[in-house]
GROMACS .gro file of C-alpha atoms in nm:
model
  447
    1MET     CA    1   0.000   0.000   0.000
    2GLN     CA    2   0.272   0.246   0.097
    3GLY     CA    3   0.484   0.153  -0.202
    4THR     CA    4   0.193   0.233  -0.432
    5ARG     CA    5   0.129   0.557  -0.249
    6TRP     CA    6   0.495   0.656  -0.273
    7THR     CA    7   0.514   0.571  -0.641
    8GLY     CA    8   0.202   0.775  -0.704
    9MET     CA    9   0.346   1.066  -0.514
   10LEU     CA   10   0.666   1.062  -0.718
   11ASP     CA   11   0.472   1.034  -1.042
   12GLY     CA   12   0.268   1.337  -0.943
   13LEU     CA   13   0.577   1.534  -0.852
   14TYR     CA   14   0.743   1.441  -1.180
   15GLU     CA   15   0.437   1.553  -1.373
   16SER     CA   16   0.434   1.884  -1.182
   17PHE     CA   17   0.802   1.967  -1.216
   18VAL     CA   18   0.934   1.794  -1.528
   19LYS     CA   19   0.902   2.111  -1.733
   20MET     CA   20   1.081   2.327  -1.477
   21PRO     CA   21   1.444   2.417  -1.550
   22MET     CA   22   1.703   2.244  -1.334
   23THR     CA   23   1.810   2.468  -1.050
   24SER     CA   24   2.037   2.439  -0.748
   25PRO     CA   25   1.915   2.266  -0.431
   26ARG     CA   26   1.717   2.452  -0.166
   27TYR     CA   27   1.793   2.445   0.205
   28ALA     CA   28   1.579   2.516   0.511
   29LEU     CA   29   1.610   2.533   0.888
   30TYR     CA   30   1.336   2.330   1.054
   31PHE     CA   31   1.257   2.183   1.391
   32THR     CA   32   1.177   1.813   1.385
   33PRO     CA   33   1.163   1.584   1.690
   34ALA     CA   34   1.450   1.347   1.765
   35SER     CA   35   1.447   0.993   1.627
   36SER     CA   36   1.376   0.858   1.977
   37SER     CA   37   1.077   1.088   2.031
   38PRO     CA   38   0.720   0.951   2.009
   39TRP     CA   39   0.636   1.284   1.843
   40ARG     CA   40   0.864   1.191   1.553
   41GLU     CA   41   0.683   0.861   1.511
   42PHE     CA   42   0.346   1.036   1.523
   43GLY     CA   43   0.452   1.266   1.239
   44ALA     CA   44   0.601   0.984   1.034
   45ALA     CA   45   0.287   0.771   1.064
   46TRP     CA   46   0.056   1.063   0.993
   47LEU     CA   47   0.239   1.168   0.677
   48GLY     CA   48   0.344   0.818   0.569
   49ARG     CA   49   0.716   0.894   0.562
   50CYS     CA   50   0.986   0.950   0.822
   51VAL     CA   51   1.209   1.235   0.718
   52LEU     CA   52   1.491   1.120   0.947
   53ASP     CA   53   1.534   0.763   0.824
   54GLY     CA   54   1.348   0.785   0.492
   55GLY     CA   55   1.129   0.490   0.582
   56LEU     CA   56   0.763   0.462   0.480
   57ARG     CA   57   0.481   0.421   0.730
   58ASP     CA   58   0.118   0.309   0.716
   59GLN     CA   59  -0.106   0.609   0.758
   60PRO     CA   60  -0.399   0.609   1.002
   61SER     CA   61  -0.752   0.529   0.891
   62ILE     CA   62  -0.987   0.826   0.874
   63ASP     CA   63  -1.365   0.790   0.900
   64GLY     CA   64  -1.531   0.896   0.574
   65LEU     CA   65  -1.201   0.924   0.383
   66ASP     CA   66  -1.039   0.640   0.192
   67ALA     CA   67  -0.664   0.576   0.198
   68ALA     CA   68  -0.610   0.737  -0.142
   69GLY     CA   69  -0.799   1.047  -0.037
   70PHE     CA   70  -0.599   1.086   0.284
   71SER     CA   71  -0.280   1.028   0.087
   72ARG     CA   72  -0.367   1.313  -0.147
   73LEU     CA   73  -0.457   1.540   0.145
   74THR     CA   74  -0.117   1.486   0.308
   75LEU     CA   75   0.089   1.478  -0.013
   76ALA     CA   76   0.242   1.824   0.026
   77PRO     CA   77   0.359   1.794   0.390
   78CYS     CA   78   0.478   1.439   0.319
   79ARG     CA   79   0.728   1.577   0.069
   80TYR     CA   80   0.869   1.814   0.331
   81GLY     CA   81   0.851   1.569   0.621
   82PHE     CA   82   0.714   1.632   0.969
   83HIS     CA   83   0.864   1.967   1.066
   84ALA     CA   84   0.805   2.318   1.194
   85THR     CA   85   0.961   2.600   0.994
   86LEU     CA   86   1.220   2.837   1.140
   87LYS     CA   87   1.378   2.962   0.815
   88ALA     CA   88   1.191   2.872   0.498
   89PRO     CA   89   1.359   2.704   0.196
   90PHE     CA   90   1.619   2.913   0.014
   91ARG     CA   91   1.894   2.866  -0.241
   92LEU     CA   92   2.252   2.932  -0.142
   93ALA     CA   93   2.413   3.260  -0.235
   94SER     CA   94   2.689   3.220  -0.493
   95ASN     CA   95   2.961   3.299  -0.238
   96GLN     CA   96   2.840   3.042   0.018
   97THR     CA   97   2.882   2.666   0.060
   98VAL     CA   98   2.687   2.389   0.229
   99ALA     CA   99   2.987   2.317   0.450
  100ALA     CA  100   2.986   2.677   0.575
  101LEU     CA  101   2.613   2.657   0.637
  102ARG     CA  102   2.656   2.336   0.837
  103SER     CA  103   2.929   2.488   1.052
  104ALA     CA  104   2.731   2.807   1.111
  105LEU     CA  105   2.428   2.606   1.225
  106ASP     CA  106   2.637   2.405   1.471
  107LEU     CA  107   2.778   2.726   1.619
  108PHE     CA  108   2.435   2.894   1.631
  109CYS     CA  109   2.282   2.601   1.820
  110ALA     CA  110   2.577   2.563   2.057
  111GLN     CA  111   2.504   2.914   2.186
  112ARG     CA  112   2.134   2.857   2.258
  113ASP     CA  113   1.943   2.654   2.515
  114SER     CA  114   1.707   2.363   2.459
  115PHE     CA  115   1.361   2.372   2.616
  116ALA     CA  116   1.038   2.176   2.635
  117LEU     CA  117   0.719   2.278   2.457
  118ALA     CA  118   0.365   2.244   2.584
  119PRO     CA  119   0.171   1.984   2.381
  120PRO     CA  120   0.032   2.133   2.057
  121GLU     CA  121  -0.329   2.111   1.944
  122ALA     CA  122  -0.478   1.998   1.612
  123MET     CA  123  -0.651   2.293   1.447
  124ARG     CA  124  -0.727   2.465   1.120
  125LEU     CA  125  -0.488   2.741   1.010
  126LYS     CA  126  -0.640   2.928   0.717
  127HIS     CA  127  -0.654   2.674   0.433
  128PHE     CA  128  -0.482   2.372   0.595
  129LEU     CA  129  -0.473   2.165   0.916
  130ALA     CA  130  -0.182   2.175   1.155
  131LEU     CA  131  -0.049   2.110   1.501
  132ALA     CA  132  -0.014   2.451   1.663
  133TRP     CA  133  -0.043   2.639   1.991
  134PRO     CA  134  -0.329   2.872   2.087
  135ALA     CA  135  -0.081   3.122   2.234
  136PRO     CA  136   0.266   3.204   2.102
  137ASP     CA  137   0.572   3.067   2.277
  138LEU     CA  138   0.816   3.355   2.317
  139ARG     CA  139   1.116   3.120   2.322
  140VAL     CA  140   1.021   2.974   1.984
  141ASN     CA  141   0.942   3.312   1.831
  142ALA     CA  142   1.275   3.454   1.944
  143LEU     CA  143   1.463   3.151   1.809
  144ALA     CA  144   1.281   3.167   1.476
  145ALA     CA  145   1.351   3.540   1.437
  146ALA     CA  146   1.718   3.483   1.517
  147SER     CA  147   1.732   3.200   1.260
  148VAL     CA  148   1.580   3.420   0.990
  149MET     CA  149   1.828   3.701   1.045
  150ALA     CA  150   2.145   3.515   1.142
  151PHE     CA  151   2.145   3.297   0.828
  152ASP     CA  152   2.020   3.552   0.579
  153HIS     CA  153   2.363   3.604   0.427
  154PHE     CA  154   2.349   3.240   0.312
  155ARG     CA  155   2.032   3.308   0.110
  156ALA     CA  156   2.040   3.389  -0.260
  157VAL     CA  157   1.803   3.660  -0.378
  158PRO     CA  158   1.482   3.482  -0.490
  159ASP     CA  159   1.416   3.478  -0.862
  160ALA     CA  160   1.090   3.575  -1.030
  161LEU     CA  161   0.956   3.219  -1.012
  162ASP     CA  162   1.019   3.197  -0.636
  163LEU     CA  163   0.853   3.532  -0.576
  164ALA     CA  164   0.552   3.440  -0.789
  165ARG     CA  165   0.507   3.117  -0.594
  166ARG     CA  166   0.514   3.303  -0.263
  167ARG     CA  167   0.265   3.560  -0.390
  168ALA     CA  168   0.021   3.310  -0.537
  169ALA     CA  169  -0.189   3.281  -0.221
  170GLY     CA  170  -0.216   3.657  -0.185
  171LEU     CA  171  -0.006   3.867   0.052
  172SER     CA  172  -0.079   4.162   0.276
  173ALA     CA  173   0.132   4.475   0.247
  174ARG     CA  174   0.334   4.368   0.552
  175GLU     CA  175   0.388   4.017   0.414
  176GLU     CA  176   0.506   4.162   0.083
  177GLU     CA  177   0.752   4.379   0.273
  178LEU     CA  178   0.887   4.077   0.461
  179LEU     CA  179   0.908   3.872   0.141
  180LEU     CA  180   1.129   4.132  -0.023
  181GLN     CA  181   1.347   4.178   0.284
  182TRP     CA  182   1.382   3.820   0.409
  183GLY     CA  183   1.273   3.603   0.117
  184TYR     CA  184   0.961   3.473   0.296
  185PRO     CA  185   0.641   3.651   0.403
  186HIS     CA  186   0.559   3.462   0.721
  187VAL     CA  187   0.844   3.569   0.950
  188LEU     CA  188   0.895   3.793   1.255
  189ASP     CA  189   0.559   3.948   1.352
  190GLN     CA  190   0.384   3.735   1.086
  191PHE     CA  191   0.532   3.407   1.212
  192ARG     CA  192   0.314   3.120   1.339
  193PHE     CA  193   0.498   2.813   1.465
  194HIS     CA  194   0.325   2.492   1.352
  195PHE     CA  195   0.356   2.142   1.208
  196SER     CA  196   0.153   2.099   0.889
  197LEU     CA  197  -0.083   1.800   0.894
  198THR     CA  198  -0.233   1.850   0.547
  199GLY     CA  199  -0.189   2.046   0.231
  200PRO     CA  200  -0.463   2.282   0.112
  201ILE     CA  201  -0.806   2.159   0.220
  202GLY     CA  202  -0.979   2.323  -0.076
  203ASP     CA  203  -1.333   2.198  -0.119
  204THR     CA  204  -1.291   1.901   0.115
  205PRO     CA  205  -1.632   1.846   0.285
  206ALA     CA  206  -1.656   1.996   0.631
  207GLY     CA  207  -1.747   1.658   0.779
  208THR     CA  208  -1.430   1.504   0.635
  209VAL     CA  209  -1.219   1.785   0.773
  210GLU     CA  210  -1.365   1.725   1.117
  211SER     CA  211  -1.294   1.351   1.086
  212VAL     CA  212  -0.930   1.429   1.009
  213LEU     CA  213  -0.909   1.665   1.307
  214ASP     CA  214  -1.073   1.403   1.530
  215ALA     CA  215  -0.817   1.144   1.423
  216ALA     CA  216  -0.530   1.382   1.494
  217ARG     CA  217  -0.672   1.472   1.835
  218ALA     CA  218  -0.713   1.105   1.925
  219SER     CA  219  -0.345   1.047   1.845
  220LEU     CA  220  -0.245   1.356   2.042
  221GLU     CA  221  -0.430   1.229   2.347
  222LYS     CA  222  -0.186   0.937   2.358
  223LEU     CA  223   0.101   1.189   2.369
  224ARG     CA  224  -0.056   1.415   2.631
  225ASP     CA  225   0.207   1.326   2.892
  226THR     CA  226   0.501   1.305   2.649
  227ALA     CA  227   0.739   1.600   2.645
  228LEU     CA  228   0.804   1.766   2.309
  229LEU     CA  229   1.166   1.874   2.347
  230PHE     CA  230   1.297   2.154   2.127
  231ASP     CA  231   1.650   2.020   2.148
  232ALA     CA  232   1.795   2.076   1.799
  233ILE     CA  233   1.759   2.258   1.469
  234SER     CA  234   1.777   2.051   1.152
  235LEU     CA  235   1.920   2.148   0.816
  236PHE     CA  236   1.691   2.015   0.541
  237GLU     CA  237   1.774   1.987   0.172
  238GLU     CA  238   1.555   1.969  -0.137
  239PRO     CA  239   1.802   1.817  -0.386
  240SER     CA  240   1.601   1.917  -0.693
  241PRO     CA  241   1.265   2.085  -0.761
  242GLY     CA  242   0.984   1.868  -0.629
  243ALA     CA  243   1.209   1.604  -0.473
  244PRO     CA  244   1.136   1.492  -0.117
  245PHE     CA  245   1.321   1.695   0.145
  246ARG     CA  246   1.585   1.514   0.347
  247VAL     CA  247   1.773   1.592   0.669
  248LEU     CA  248   2.139   1.675   0.621
  249GLN     CA  249   2.218   1.729   0.988
  250ARG     CA  250   2.051   1.784   1.322
  251SER     CA  251   2.246   2.038   1.530
  252PRO     CA  252   2.178   2.005   1.903
  253LEU     CA  253   2.094   2.300   2.124
  254ARG     CA  254   2.286   2.314   2.449
  255ALA     CA  255   2.134   2.213   2.780
  256GLN     CA  256   1.966   2.491   2.974
  257ARG     CA  257   2.237   2.707   3.131
  258GLY     CA  258   2.081   2.849   3.443
  259ARG     CA  259   1.942   2.669   3.748
  260LEU     CA  260   1.571   2.670   3.822
  261ILE     CA  261   1.504   2.608   4.192
  262TYR     CA  262   1.135   2.530   4.232
  263LEU     CA  263   0.997   2.542   4.586
  264THR     CA  264   0.687   2.345   4.683
  265GLY     CA  265   0.517   2.277   5.013
  266ALA     CA  266   0.191   2.306   5.198
  267SER     CA  267   0.040   2.647   5.271
  268GLY     CA  268   0.202   2.756   5.595
  269ALA     CA  269   0.525   2.564   5.535
  270GLY     CA  270   0.707   2.897   5.515
  271LYS     CA  271   0.820   2.920   5.153
  272ASP     CA  272   0.785   3.298   5.136
  273THR     CA  273   0.967   3.346   5.467
  274LEU     CA  274   1.255   3.126   5.352
  275ILE     CA  275   1.277   3.304   5.016
  276ASP     CA  276   1.296   3.637   5.200
  277TYR     CA  277   1.569   3.498   5.426
  278VAL     CA  278   1.778   3.388   5.126
  279ARG     CA  279   1.725   3.724   4.953
  280ARG     CA  280   1.851   3.913   5.261
  281HIS     CA  281   2.155   3.690   5.313
  282LEU     CA  282   2.289   3.656   4.959
  283PRO     CA  283   2.651   3.764   4.916
  284SER     CA  284   2.732   4.057   4.691
  285GLY     CA  285   2.757   3.956   4.325
  286ALA     CA  286   2.539   3.646   4.358
  287ARG     CA  287   2.355   3.589   4.031
  288VAL     CA  288   2.021   3.489   4.180
  289ARG     CA  289   1.676   3.604   4.067
  290PHE     CA  290   1.348   3.562   4.255
  291ALA     CA  291   1.040   3.525   4.036
  292GLN     CA  292   0.743   3.739   4.136
  293ARG     CA  293   0.413   3.556   4.113
  294VAL     CA  294   0.107   3.703   3.944
  295ILE     CA  295  -0.205   3.589   4.132
  296THR     CA  296  -0.574   3.652   4.086
  297ARG     CA  297  -0.594   3.753   4.452
  298PRO     CA  298  -0.584   4.105   4.598
  299ALA     CA  299  -0.268   4.209   4.777
  300ASP     CA  300  -0.331   4.215   5.153
  301GLY     CA  301   0.008   4.327   5.280
  302ARG     CA  302   0.067   3.997   5.456
  303GLY     CA  303   0.309   3.727   5.346
  304GLU     CA  304   0.410   3.710   4.980
  305VAL     CA  305   0.441   4.033   4.784
  306HIS     CA  306   0.271   3.921   4.466
  307LEU     CA  307   0.137   4.113   4.166
  308PRO     CA  308  -0.245   4.107   4.190
  309MET     CA  309  -0.444   4.074   3.869
  310THR     CA  310  -0.810   4.035   3.782
  311THR     CA  311  -0.930   3.708   3.634
  312GLY     CA  312  -0.997   3.872   3.298
  313ALA     CA  313  -0.658   4.042   3.281
  314PHE     CA  314  -0.488   3.717   3.381
  315ALA     CA  315  -0.667   3.528   3.101
  316ASP     CA  316  -0.558   3.794   2.850
  317SER     CA  317  -0.198   3.774   2.970
  318GLU     CA  318  -0.201   3.396   2.952
  319ALA     CA  319  -0.341   3.400   2.597
  320SER     CA  320  -0.075   3.648   2.483
  321GLY     CA  321   0.208   3.425   2.608
  322ARG     CA  322   0.317   3.651   2.893
  323PHE     CA  323   0.371   3.364   3.137
  324ALA     CA  324   0.640   3.097   3.137
  325MET     CA  325   0.444   2.899   3.399
  326VAL     CA  326   0.072   2.893   3.477
  327TRP     CA  327  -0.127   2.687   3.727
  328ARG     CA  328  -0.450   2.707   3.922
  329ALA     CA  329  -0.504   2.617   4.286
  330ASN     CA  330  -0.732   2.708   4.576
  331GLY     CA  331  -0.964   2.906   4.352
  332HIS     CA  332  -0.691   3.133   4.212
  333ALA     CA  333  -0.475   3.145   3.899
  334TYR     CA  334  -0.097   3.179   3.936
  335GLY     CA  335   0.153   3.294   3.673
  336ILE     CA  336   0.531   3.324   3.648
  337GLY     CA  337   0.645   3.580   3.392
  338HIS     CA  338   0.846   3.490   3.082
  339GLU     CA  339   1.138   3.699   3.210
  340ILE     CA  340   1.263   3.387   3.388
  341LEU     CA  341   1.346   3.244   3.044
  342GLU     CA  342   1.585   3.531   2.982
  343TRP     CA  343   1.740   3.490   3.327
  344LEU     CA  344   1.795   3.117   3.273
  345ALA     CA  345   1.937   3.176   2.925
  346ALA     CA  346   2.185   3.418   3.083
  347GLY     CA  347   2.301   3.143   3.321
  348GLU     CA  348   2.145   3.287   3.635
  349THR     CA  349   1.990   3.093   3.923
  350VAL     CA  350   1.614   3.146   3.940
  351VAL     CA  351   1.404   3.074   4.250
  352VAL     CA  352   1.031   3.011   4.200
  353ASN     CA  353   0.763   2.969   4.463
  354GLY     CA  354   0.574   2.695   4.285
  355SER     CA  355   0.295   2.443   4.323
  356ARG     CA  356   0.330   2.072   4.387
  357ALA     CA  357   0.038   2.004   4.150
  358TYR     CA  358   0.225   2.181   3.868
  359ALA     CA  359   0.567   2.032   3.946
  360ALA     CA  360   0.549   1.743   3.695
  361GLN     CA  361   0.457   1.974   3.407
  362ALA     CA  362   0.720   2.226   3.513
  363ALA     CA  363   0.986   1.954   3.511
  364GLU     CA  364   0.889   1.858   3.154
  365GLU     CA  365   0.909   2.216   3.035
  366PHE     CA  366   1.232   2.291   3.226
  367PRO     CA  367   1.451   1.977   3.221
  368SER     CA  368   1.704   2.124   3.467
  369LEU     CA  369   1.439   2.205   3.730
  370GLU     CA  370   1.539   2.128   4.090
  371GLN     CA  371   1.241   2.079   4.321
  372VAL     CA  372   1.285   2.173   4.686
  373VAL     CA  373   1.007   2.052   4.916
  374ILE     CA  374   0.955   2.264   5.227
  375ARG     CA  375   0.796   2.060   5.506
  376ALA     CA  376   0.639   2.144   5.840
  377GLY     CA  377   0.429   1.948   6.087
  378ARG     CA  378   0.051   1.982   6.098
  379ASP     CA  379   0.054   2.177   6.422
  380THR     CA  380   0.300   2.425   6.276
  381LEU     CA  381   0.097   2.457   5.956
  382ARG     CA  382  -0.224   2.514   6.152
  383ARG     CA  383  -0.063   2.781   6.371
  384ARG     CA  384   0.083   2.970   6.077
  385LEU     CA  385  -0.236   2.957   5.873
  386LEU     CA  386  -0.434   3.092   6.167
  387MET     CA  387  -0.184   3.374   6.214
  388ARG     CA  388  -0.207   3.458   5.844
  389GLY     CA  389  -0.579   3.519   5.886
  390ARG     CA  390  -0.693   3.457   5.531
  391GLU     CA  391  -0.921   3.161   5.605
  392SER     CA  392  -1.161   3.043   5.870
  393GLU     CA  393  -1.065   2.763   6.108
  394ALA     CA  394  -1.297   2.526   5.920
  395ALA     CA  395  -1.134   2.613   5.587
  396ILE     CA  396  -0.790   2.561   5.738
  397GLU     CA  397  -0.884   2.218   5.872
  398ALA     CA  398  -1.023   2.125   5.531
  399ARG     CA  399  -0.700   2.239   5.367
  400LEU     CA  400  -0.488   2.033   5.607
  401ALA     CA  401  -0.706   1.729   5.545
  402ARG     CA  402  -0.656   1.761   5.167
  403PHE     CA  403  -0.282   1.794   5.180
  404ASP     CA  404  -0.070   1.492   5.263
  405ASN     CA  405   0.231   1.665   5.409
  406ASP     CA  406   0.438   1.348   5.416
  407SER     CA  407   0.423   1.260   5.046
  408VAL     CA  408   0.581   1.398   4.733
  409ASP     CA  409   0.596   1.268   4.379
  410ALA     CA  410   0.965   1.201   4.318
  411ALA     CA  411   0.889   1.133   3.951
  412ALA     CA  412   0.794   1.500   3.913
  413THR     CA  413   1.160   1.599   3.902
  414PRO     CA  414   1.470   1.465   3.726
  415ALA     CA  415   1.676   1.209   3.914
  416GLY     CA  416   1.895   1.371   4.175
  417ALA     CA  417   1.707   1.703   4.157
  418LEU     CA  418   1.481   1.667   4.463
  419SER     CA  419   1.566   1.817   4.801
  420GLU     CA  420   1.373   1.849   5.127
  421ILE     CA  421   1.402   2.112   5.399
  422ARG     CA  422   1.225   2.091   5.734
  423ASN     CA  423   1.097   2.427   5.856
  424ASP     CA  424   0.943   2.369   6.200
  425GLY     CA  425   1.195   2.557   6.413
  426GLU     CA  426   1.393   2.881   6.401
  427ILE     CA  427   1.391   3.037   6.056
  428ASN     CA  428   1.769   3.066   6.037
  429VAL     CA  429   1.807   2.685   6.049
  430ALA     CA  430   1.598   2.612   5.741
  431GLY     CA  431   1.702   2.946   5.589
  432GLU     CA  432   2.071   2.854   5.595
  433GLN     CA  433   1.993   2.518   5.434
  434LEU     CA  434   1.807   2.684   5.146
  435LEU     CA  435   2.074   2.953   5.114
  436ALA     CA  436   2.347   2.688   5.087
  437LEU     CA  437   2.148   2.504   4.821
  438VAL     CA  438   2.092   2.822   4.618
  439LEU     CA  439   2.459   2.918   4.637
  440SER     CA  440   2.585   2.574   4.537
  441ARG     CA  441   2.711   2.556   4.177
  442MET     CA  442   2.611   2.920   4.127
  443PRO     CA  443   2.827   3.158   3.916
  444MET     CA  444   2.920   3.493   4.067
  445ALA     CA  445   2.913   3.820   3.876
  446ALA     CA  446   3.244   3.931   3.729
  447HIS     CA  447   3.412   4.231   3.899
   0.00000   0.00000   0.00000
């Protein structure tokens, strides 16, 4: 079945491009998951071809769409392989070489950190279906913009045929401007990170489109707990017009540079007090940042100094990609601003007052996360919560009953990245323990 499909695809490509003049190869910078990633296998099975090993795959069955019909619908992305574009296909400038491009990509990636992406969603983007994210990821957008600009000197000026192909779908004035400047209209402020699932939908019946989306969503559900690691940038090559793209190299991004210390513990365990202790006792030149939480709770002048925000404003900020971390607990929404990404990229130590319920997801998105569990006995927790005065005695007892203070999910953090601090006694005892942990393996500012 796949052999027939592949032969048919090549026949169609030959028919489409046989009259085109022979031109030089095109190259592109794409993200594609590693060979060991279940996301790579999802893409290979969906499109019927693995771009990393060149092997063919059986495509899924779609209700209301026969195999030939689904093959035609995925023909275009199959040729490119499962990928997300960073810098669109271009021909090399006459003064550049593939070897120089390879070396430049290795150097570019060696200077940037890897990170984990939230799971994408299957959705319609204009005239095709794709895996994409409802809100932009600022890390991806910054990396894509840097890729567009840093490698532009490798790009030959597009010829009339290339420009006509880009303009065929109709461009806005801004997209035309970007096309002329960067050789592609969908970059910078017009960029949308995605993995194409189909080519143009055209007049495909709405019911069939929904069946395709349903099939993709069913497959995604199986990957719900599987991290999608943005750990490399791949150099793709189109050897000749219409030929299937292939991967020339996959240049790894470096491991995250900074340390992310993520505190969890029951309400009343004293996380804010310990953070304040560490802040006051840091030596001069210590490169430590303390993330300020945004919470949909009014500031009351007691305990944590957070940034209050209304529910509506929080939802708008979340949708616009302002937060690097978001969770909900105890009837409130909590957010950690994206500035921590810049601090980590700069190699700084970042301390976050987090949530145990969010710890597993945080560890997937930040592979170097170190979870520190702050513990205290029930009597201590009860006394502190009563002194805080935010809740009634009944609410406090209910909270204590819900929280098992003697358990923690060790699988929520990488091996060797879980610490515990007991905070029942004098604050300086637990404070010095946390201070020592923060200062360990921490670079100091140059003088």
